[in-house]
Coordinates of C-alpha atoms and ligand atoms in Angstrom, one line a residue:
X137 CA -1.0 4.1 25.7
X138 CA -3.7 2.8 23.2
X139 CA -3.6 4.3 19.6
X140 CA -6.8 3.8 17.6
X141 CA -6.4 3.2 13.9
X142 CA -9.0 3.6 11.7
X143 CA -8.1 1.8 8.4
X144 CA -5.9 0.3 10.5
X145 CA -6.4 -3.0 8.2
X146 CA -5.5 -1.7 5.2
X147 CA -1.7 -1.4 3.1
X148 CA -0.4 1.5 5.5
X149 CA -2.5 1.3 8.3
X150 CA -1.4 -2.8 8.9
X151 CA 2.3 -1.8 8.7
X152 CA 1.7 1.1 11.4
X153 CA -0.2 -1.3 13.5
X154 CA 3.3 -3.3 13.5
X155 CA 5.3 0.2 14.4
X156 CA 3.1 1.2 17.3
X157 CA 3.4 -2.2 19.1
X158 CA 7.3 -2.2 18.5
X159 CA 7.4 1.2 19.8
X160 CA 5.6 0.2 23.1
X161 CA 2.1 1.6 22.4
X162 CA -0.7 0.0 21.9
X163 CA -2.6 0.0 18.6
X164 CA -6.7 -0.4 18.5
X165 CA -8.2 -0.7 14.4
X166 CA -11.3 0.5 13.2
X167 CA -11.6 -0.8 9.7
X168 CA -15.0 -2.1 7.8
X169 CA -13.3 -3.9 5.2
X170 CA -14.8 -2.5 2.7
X171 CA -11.6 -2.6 0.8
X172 CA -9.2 -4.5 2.9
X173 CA -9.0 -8.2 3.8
X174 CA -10.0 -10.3 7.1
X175 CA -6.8 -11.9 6.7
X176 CA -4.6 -8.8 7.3
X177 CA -5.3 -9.8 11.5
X178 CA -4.1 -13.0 10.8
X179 CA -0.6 -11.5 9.6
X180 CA -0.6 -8.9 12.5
X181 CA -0.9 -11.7 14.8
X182 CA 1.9 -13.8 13.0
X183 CA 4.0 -10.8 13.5
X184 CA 2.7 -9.3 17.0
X185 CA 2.2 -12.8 18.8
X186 CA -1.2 -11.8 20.2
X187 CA -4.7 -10.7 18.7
X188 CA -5.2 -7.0 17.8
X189 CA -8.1 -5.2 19.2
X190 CA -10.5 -5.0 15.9
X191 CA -13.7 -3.2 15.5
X192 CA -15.1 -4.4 11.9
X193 CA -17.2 -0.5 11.8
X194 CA -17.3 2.3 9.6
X195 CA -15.6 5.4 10.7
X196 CA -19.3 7.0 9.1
X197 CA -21.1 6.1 12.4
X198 CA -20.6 8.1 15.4
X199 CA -22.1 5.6 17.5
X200 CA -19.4 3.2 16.4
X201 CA -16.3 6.0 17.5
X202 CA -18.4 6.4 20.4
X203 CA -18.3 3.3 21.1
X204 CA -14.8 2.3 20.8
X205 CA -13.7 5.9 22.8
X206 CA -16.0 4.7 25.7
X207 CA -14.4 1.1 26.1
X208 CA -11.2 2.2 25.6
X209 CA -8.8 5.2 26.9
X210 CA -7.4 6.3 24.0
X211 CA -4.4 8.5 23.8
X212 CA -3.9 9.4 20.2
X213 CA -5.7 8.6 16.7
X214 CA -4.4 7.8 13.1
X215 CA -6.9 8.5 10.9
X216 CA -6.1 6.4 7.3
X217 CA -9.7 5.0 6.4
X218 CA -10.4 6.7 3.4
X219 CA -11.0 5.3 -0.4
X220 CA -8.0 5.6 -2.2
X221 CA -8.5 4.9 -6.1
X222 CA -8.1 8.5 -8.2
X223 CA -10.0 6.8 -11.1
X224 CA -12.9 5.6 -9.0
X225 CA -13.2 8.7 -7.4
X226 CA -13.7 10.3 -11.3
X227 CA -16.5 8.1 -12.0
X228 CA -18.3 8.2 -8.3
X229 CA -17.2 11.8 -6.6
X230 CA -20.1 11.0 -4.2
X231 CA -18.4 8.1 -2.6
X232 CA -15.6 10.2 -2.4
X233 CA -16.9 12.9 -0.5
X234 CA -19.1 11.1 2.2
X235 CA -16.5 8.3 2.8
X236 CA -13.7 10.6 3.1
X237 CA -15.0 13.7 4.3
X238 CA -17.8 12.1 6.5
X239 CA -15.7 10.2 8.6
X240 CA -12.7 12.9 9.2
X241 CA -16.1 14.8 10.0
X242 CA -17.7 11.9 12.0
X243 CA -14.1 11.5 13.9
X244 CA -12.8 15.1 14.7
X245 CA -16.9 15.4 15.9
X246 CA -16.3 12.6 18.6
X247 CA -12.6 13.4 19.3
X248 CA -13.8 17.2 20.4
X249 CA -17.0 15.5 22.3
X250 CA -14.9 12.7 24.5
X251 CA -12.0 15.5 24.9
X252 CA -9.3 13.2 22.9
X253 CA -6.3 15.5 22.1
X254 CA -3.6 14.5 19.6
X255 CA -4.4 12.9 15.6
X256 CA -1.9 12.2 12.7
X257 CA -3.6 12.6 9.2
X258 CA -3.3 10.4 6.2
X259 CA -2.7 13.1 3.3
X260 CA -1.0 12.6 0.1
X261 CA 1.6 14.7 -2.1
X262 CA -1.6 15.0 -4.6
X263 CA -2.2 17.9 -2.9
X264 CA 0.9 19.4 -5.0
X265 CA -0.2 18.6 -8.2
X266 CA 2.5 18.8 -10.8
X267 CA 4.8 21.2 -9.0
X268 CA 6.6 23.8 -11.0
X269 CA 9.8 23.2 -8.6
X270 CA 11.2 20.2 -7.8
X271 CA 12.1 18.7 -4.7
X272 CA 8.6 20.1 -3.1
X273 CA 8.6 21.2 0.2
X274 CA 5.7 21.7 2.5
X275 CA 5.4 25.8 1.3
X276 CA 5.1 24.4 -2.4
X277 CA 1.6 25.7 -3.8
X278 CA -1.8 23.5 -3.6
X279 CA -2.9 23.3 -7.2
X280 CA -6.3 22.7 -7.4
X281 CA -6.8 18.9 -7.2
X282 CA -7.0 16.9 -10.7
X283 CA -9.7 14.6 -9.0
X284 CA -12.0 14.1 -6.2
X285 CA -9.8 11.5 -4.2
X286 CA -7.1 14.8 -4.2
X287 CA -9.4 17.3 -3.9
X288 CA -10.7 15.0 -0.5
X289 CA -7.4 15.7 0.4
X290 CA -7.4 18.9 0.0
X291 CA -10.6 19.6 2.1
X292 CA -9.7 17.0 5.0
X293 CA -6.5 19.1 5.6
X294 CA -8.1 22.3 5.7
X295 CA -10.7 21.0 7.8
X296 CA -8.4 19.5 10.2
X297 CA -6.0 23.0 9.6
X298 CA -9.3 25.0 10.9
X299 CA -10.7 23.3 13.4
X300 CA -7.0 23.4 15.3
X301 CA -7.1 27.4 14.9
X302 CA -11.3 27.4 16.3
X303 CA -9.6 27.3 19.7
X304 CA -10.6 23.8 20.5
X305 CA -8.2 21.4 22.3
X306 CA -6.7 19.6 19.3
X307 CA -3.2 18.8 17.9
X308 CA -2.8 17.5 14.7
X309 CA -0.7 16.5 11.9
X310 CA -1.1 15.5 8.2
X311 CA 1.9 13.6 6.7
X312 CA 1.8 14.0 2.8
X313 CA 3.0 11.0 1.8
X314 CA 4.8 10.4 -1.5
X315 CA 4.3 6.8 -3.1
X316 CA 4.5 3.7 -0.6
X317 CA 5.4 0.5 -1.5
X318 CA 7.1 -2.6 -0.8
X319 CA 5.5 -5.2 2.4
X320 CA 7.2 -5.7 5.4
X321 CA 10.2 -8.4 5.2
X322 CA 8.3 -11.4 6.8
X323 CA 5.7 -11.3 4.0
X324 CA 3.0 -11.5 6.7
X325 CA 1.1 -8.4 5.7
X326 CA 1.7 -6.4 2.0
X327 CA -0.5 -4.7 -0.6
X328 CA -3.6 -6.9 -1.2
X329 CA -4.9 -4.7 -4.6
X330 CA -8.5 -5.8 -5.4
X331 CA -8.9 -6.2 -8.9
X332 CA -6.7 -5.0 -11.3
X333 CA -4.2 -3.0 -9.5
X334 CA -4.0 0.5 -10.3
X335 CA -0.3 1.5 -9.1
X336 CA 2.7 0.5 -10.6
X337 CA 4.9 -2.0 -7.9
X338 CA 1.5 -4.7 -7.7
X339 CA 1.7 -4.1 -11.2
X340 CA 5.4 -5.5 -11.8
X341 CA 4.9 -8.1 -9.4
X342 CA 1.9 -9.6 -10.6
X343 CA 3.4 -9.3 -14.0
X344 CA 6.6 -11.0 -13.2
X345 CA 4.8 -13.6 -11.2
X346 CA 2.8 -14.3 -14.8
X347 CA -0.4 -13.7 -12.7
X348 CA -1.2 -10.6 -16.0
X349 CA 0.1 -10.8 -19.6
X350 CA 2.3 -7.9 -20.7
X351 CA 2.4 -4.3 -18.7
X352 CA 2.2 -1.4 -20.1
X353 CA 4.7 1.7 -19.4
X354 CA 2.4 4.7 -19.4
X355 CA 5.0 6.7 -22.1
X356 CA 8.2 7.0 -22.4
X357 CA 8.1 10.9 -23.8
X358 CA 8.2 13.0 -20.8
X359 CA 10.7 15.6 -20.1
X360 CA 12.6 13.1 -18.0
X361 CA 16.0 11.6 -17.9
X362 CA 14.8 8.2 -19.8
X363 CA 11.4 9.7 -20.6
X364 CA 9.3 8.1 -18.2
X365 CA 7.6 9.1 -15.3
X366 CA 9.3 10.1 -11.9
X367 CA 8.1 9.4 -8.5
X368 CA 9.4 9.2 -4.8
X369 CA 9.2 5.3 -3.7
X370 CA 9.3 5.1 -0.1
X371 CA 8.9 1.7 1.8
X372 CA 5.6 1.1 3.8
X373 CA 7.6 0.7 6.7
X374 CA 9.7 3.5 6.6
X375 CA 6.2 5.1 6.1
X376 CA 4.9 3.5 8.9
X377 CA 7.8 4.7 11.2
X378 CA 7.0 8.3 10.6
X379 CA 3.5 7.5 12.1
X380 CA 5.1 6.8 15.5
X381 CA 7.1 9.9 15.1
X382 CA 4.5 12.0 14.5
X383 CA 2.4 11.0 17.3
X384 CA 5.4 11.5 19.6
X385 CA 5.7 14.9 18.7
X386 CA 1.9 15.6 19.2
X387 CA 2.8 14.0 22.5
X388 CA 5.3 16.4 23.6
X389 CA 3.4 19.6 22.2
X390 CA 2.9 21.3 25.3
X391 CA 0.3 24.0 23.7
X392 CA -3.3 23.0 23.6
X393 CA -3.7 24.1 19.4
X394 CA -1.4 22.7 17.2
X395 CA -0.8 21.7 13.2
X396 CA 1.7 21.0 11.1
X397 CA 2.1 19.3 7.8
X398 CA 5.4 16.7 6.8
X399 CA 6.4 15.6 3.8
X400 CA 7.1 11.7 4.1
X401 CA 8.9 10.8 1.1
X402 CA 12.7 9.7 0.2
X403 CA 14.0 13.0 -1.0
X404 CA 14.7 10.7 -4.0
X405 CA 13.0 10.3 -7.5
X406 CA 12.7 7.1 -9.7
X407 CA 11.6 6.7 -13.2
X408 CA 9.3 4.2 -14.3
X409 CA 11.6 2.4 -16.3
X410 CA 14.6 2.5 -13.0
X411 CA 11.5 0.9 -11.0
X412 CA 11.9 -2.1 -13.8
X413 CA 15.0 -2.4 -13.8
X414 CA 16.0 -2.3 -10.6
X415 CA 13.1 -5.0 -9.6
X416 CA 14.8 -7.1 -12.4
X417 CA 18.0 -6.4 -11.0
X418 CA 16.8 -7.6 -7.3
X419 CA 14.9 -10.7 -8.1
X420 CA 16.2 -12.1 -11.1
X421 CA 12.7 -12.1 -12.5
X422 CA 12.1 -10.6 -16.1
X423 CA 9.1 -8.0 -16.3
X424 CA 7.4 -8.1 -19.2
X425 CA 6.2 -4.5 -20.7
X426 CA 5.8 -2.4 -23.8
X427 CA 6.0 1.5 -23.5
X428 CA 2.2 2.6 -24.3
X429 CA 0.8 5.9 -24.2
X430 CA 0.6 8.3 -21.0
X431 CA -2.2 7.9 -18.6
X432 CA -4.8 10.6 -18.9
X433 CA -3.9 12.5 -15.6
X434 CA -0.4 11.7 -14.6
X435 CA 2.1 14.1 -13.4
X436 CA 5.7 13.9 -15.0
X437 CA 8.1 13.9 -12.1
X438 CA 7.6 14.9 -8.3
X439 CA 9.9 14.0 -6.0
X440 CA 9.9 15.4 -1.6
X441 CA 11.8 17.2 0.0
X442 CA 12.6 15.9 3.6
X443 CA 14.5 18.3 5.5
X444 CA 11.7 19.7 7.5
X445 CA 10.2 15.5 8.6
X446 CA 14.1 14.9 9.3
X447 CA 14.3 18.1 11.7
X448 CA 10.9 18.0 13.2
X449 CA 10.1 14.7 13.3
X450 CA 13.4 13.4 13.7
X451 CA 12.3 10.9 11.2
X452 CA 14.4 9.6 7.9
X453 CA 13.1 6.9 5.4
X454 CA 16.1 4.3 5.9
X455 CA 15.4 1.8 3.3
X456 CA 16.2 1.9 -0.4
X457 CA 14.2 0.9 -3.5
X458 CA 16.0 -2.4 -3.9
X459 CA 14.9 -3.7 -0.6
X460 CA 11.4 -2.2 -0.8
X461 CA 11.4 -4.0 -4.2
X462 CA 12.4 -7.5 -2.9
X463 CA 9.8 -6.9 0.0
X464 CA 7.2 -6.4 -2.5
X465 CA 8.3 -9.4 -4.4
X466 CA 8.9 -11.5 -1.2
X467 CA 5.4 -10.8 -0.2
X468 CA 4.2 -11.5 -4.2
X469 CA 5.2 -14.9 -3.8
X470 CA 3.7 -15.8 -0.3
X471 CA 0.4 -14.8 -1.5
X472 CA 0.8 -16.8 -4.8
X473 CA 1.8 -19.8 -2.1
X474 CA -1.5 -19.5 -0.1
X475 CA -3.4 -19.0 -3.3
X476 CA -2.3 -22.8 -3.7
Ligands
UD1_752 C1 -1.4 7.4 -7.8 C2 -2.4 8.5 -7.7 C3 -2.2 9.3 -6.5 C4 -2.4 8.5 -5.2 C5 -1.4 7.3 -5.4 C6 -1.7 6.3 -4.2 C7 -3.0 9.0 -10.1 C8 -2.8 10.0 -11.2 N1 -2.3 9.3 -8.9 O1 -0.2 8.0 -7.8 O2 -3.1 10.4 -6.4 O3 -2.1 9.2 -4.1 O4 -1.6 6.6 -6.6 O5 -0.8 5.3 -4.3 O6 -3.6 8.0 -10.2 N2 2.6 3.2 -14.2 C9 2.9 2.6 -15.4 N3 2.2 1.4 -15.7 C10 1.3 0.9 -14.8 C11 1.0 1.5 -13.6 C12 1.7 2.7 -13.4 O7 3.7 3.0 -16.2 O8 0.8 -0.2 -15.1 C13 3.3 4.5 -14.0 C14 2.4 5.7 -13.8 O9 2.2 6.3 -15.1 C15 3.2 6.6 -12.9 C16 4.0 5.6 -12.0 O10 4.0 4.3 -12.7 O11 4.1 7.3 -13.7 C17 3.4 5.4 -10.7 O12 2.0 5.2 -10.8 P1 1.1 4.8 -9.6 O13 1.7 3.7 -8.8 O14 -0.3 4.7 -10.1 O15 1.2 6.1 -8.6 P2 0.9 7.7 -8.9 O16 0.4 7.9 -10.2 O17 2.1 8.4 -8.5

């Protein structure tokens, strides 16, 4: 069964690729590049053993879906191309909203015209916001988003939630995920951050690797145990597993409608500092950083909760933050090797 990918080049979208082949189906990417790397290919085939099926086009162009639907049958889409950086999004909402809403848009258009069924969704806990109760489960209110990456979030669910209940033949899911790091353990394919990164794991790694002077923890005053910042680290290829699962279960819906959302997270919160630490702890490598003041924007401490992706999805994330640490710094290292 061919899976088309859109995005399917980029951090989470390579790491599914890898999923969907182990899991006997057979992935198809749509990815322009715009922020992802030629290269990526050469690390799926590395892993894979043969070339991926790539179509270097923007999701924007219904010609270019047309295109790819009419050469190949394909049994399920995973929709990841989207921008991604919150801070971006501040300064240029307008690329926001066409890249991200224009090609769910484009998509779910030329899904419903060439009759193709069953489509997993890229979402993020941002939805949540800074939740008032902690672990959040998929019933936890939608705050109203603090940016217009979230807020695309936002909209593509509902979208996606209303055009299910129109009647139309369409299952879909949206998997919230929490924060995904680490590479996958041959170091072929990892985060490839343009720039300066914005998250914290390329952060620690291009810090210990000397490639940046000192870090900087974004305070150390919240009503936390150490006073940092807590999130839920999940490994990209735990991540990526949940992809498979979730297009199983679209698979065996029997009903023409469905949707559903999952929380794809640990169930487990980590502090800042306990992201340091244990990365020190795991590679031997000192990280240098000073505490600074909080990032305008950041949410103190939200952590998933998983029961309802381990029941309905018969999905668990397996691997802990040590190994999603030495992954990342694993992966750090090869690209510091190619680099010369
Ligand atoms: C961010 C986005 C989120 C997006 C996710 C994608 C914001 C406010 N949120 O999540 O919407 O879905 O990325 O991966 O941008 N930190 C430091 N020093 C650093 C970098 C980060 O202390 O140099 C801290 C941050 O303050 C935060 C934690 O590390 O407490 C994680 O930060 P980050 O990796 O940027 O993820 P989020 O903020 O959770």
């Amino acid at each position: 069964m061919k899976i088309l990918v859109t995005g399917g080049a980029g951090f989470i979208g390579s790491h599914t690729i890898v999923e969907l082949h182990q899991a006997g189906l057979e992935p198809i990417i749509v990815d322009d590049f715009s922020n992802s790397s030629r290269s990526v290919l050469e690390g799926l085939r590395n892993i894979l053993g043969y070339e991926v099926i790539c179509y270097a086009e923007d999701c924007n162009r219904p010609e270019s879906l047309r295109r790819v639907f009419g050469e190949h049958d394909i049994a399920g889409v995973i929709h990841f191309a989207a921008s991604k950086a919150v801070g971006e999004s501040v300064q240029q909402p307008l690329k926001y909203y066409r890249n991200n809403l224009g090609s769910l848009f484009t998509l779910l258009t030329v899904m419903l015209e060439q009759q193709r069924t069953h489509l997993v969704f890229s979402s993020s806990c941002t939805v949540y916001g800074q939740p008032k109760e902690l672990p959040v489960n998929e019933n936890s209110p939608i705050l109203p988003a603090e940016s217009p990456y979230g807020n695309t979030k936002q909209i593509c669910e509902e979208i996606i939630r209303d055009t299910t209940k129109s009647g139309v033949p369409l299952k879909a899911l949206s998997l919230r995920y929490f924060n995904p790091i680490g590479a996958h353990p041959s170091a072929q394919i990892g985060e490839l951050p343009i720039g300066t990164p914005g998250n914290l794991v390329p952060f620690i790694t291009q810090t210990a690797a000397g490639l940046r002077g000192q870090m900087t923890v974004f305070g150390d005053d919240y009503p936390t145990p150490d006073g940092t910042c807590v999130r839920d680290y999940i490994h990209v290829v735990d991540l990526a597993k949940a992809h498979v699962k979730a297009l199983q279960l679209l698979f065996g819906q029997a009903a023409a409608n469905h949707y559903d959302v999952f929380n794809i997270g640990t169930g487990r919160g980590a502090s800042v500092l306990e992201v340091i630490r244990t990365f020190e702890e795991v590679t031997g490598t000192q990280v240098d950083y000073r505490i600074g003041e909080r990032r305008a924007g950041d949410i103190e401490q939200i952590y998933a909760e998983v029961n309802k992706a381990t029941e309905g999805l018969h999905w668990r994330a397996e691997k802990p933050l040590r190994e999603a640490l030495a992954d990342a710094w694993r992966w750090q290292q090869k690209l510091m090797r190619k680099g010369g």
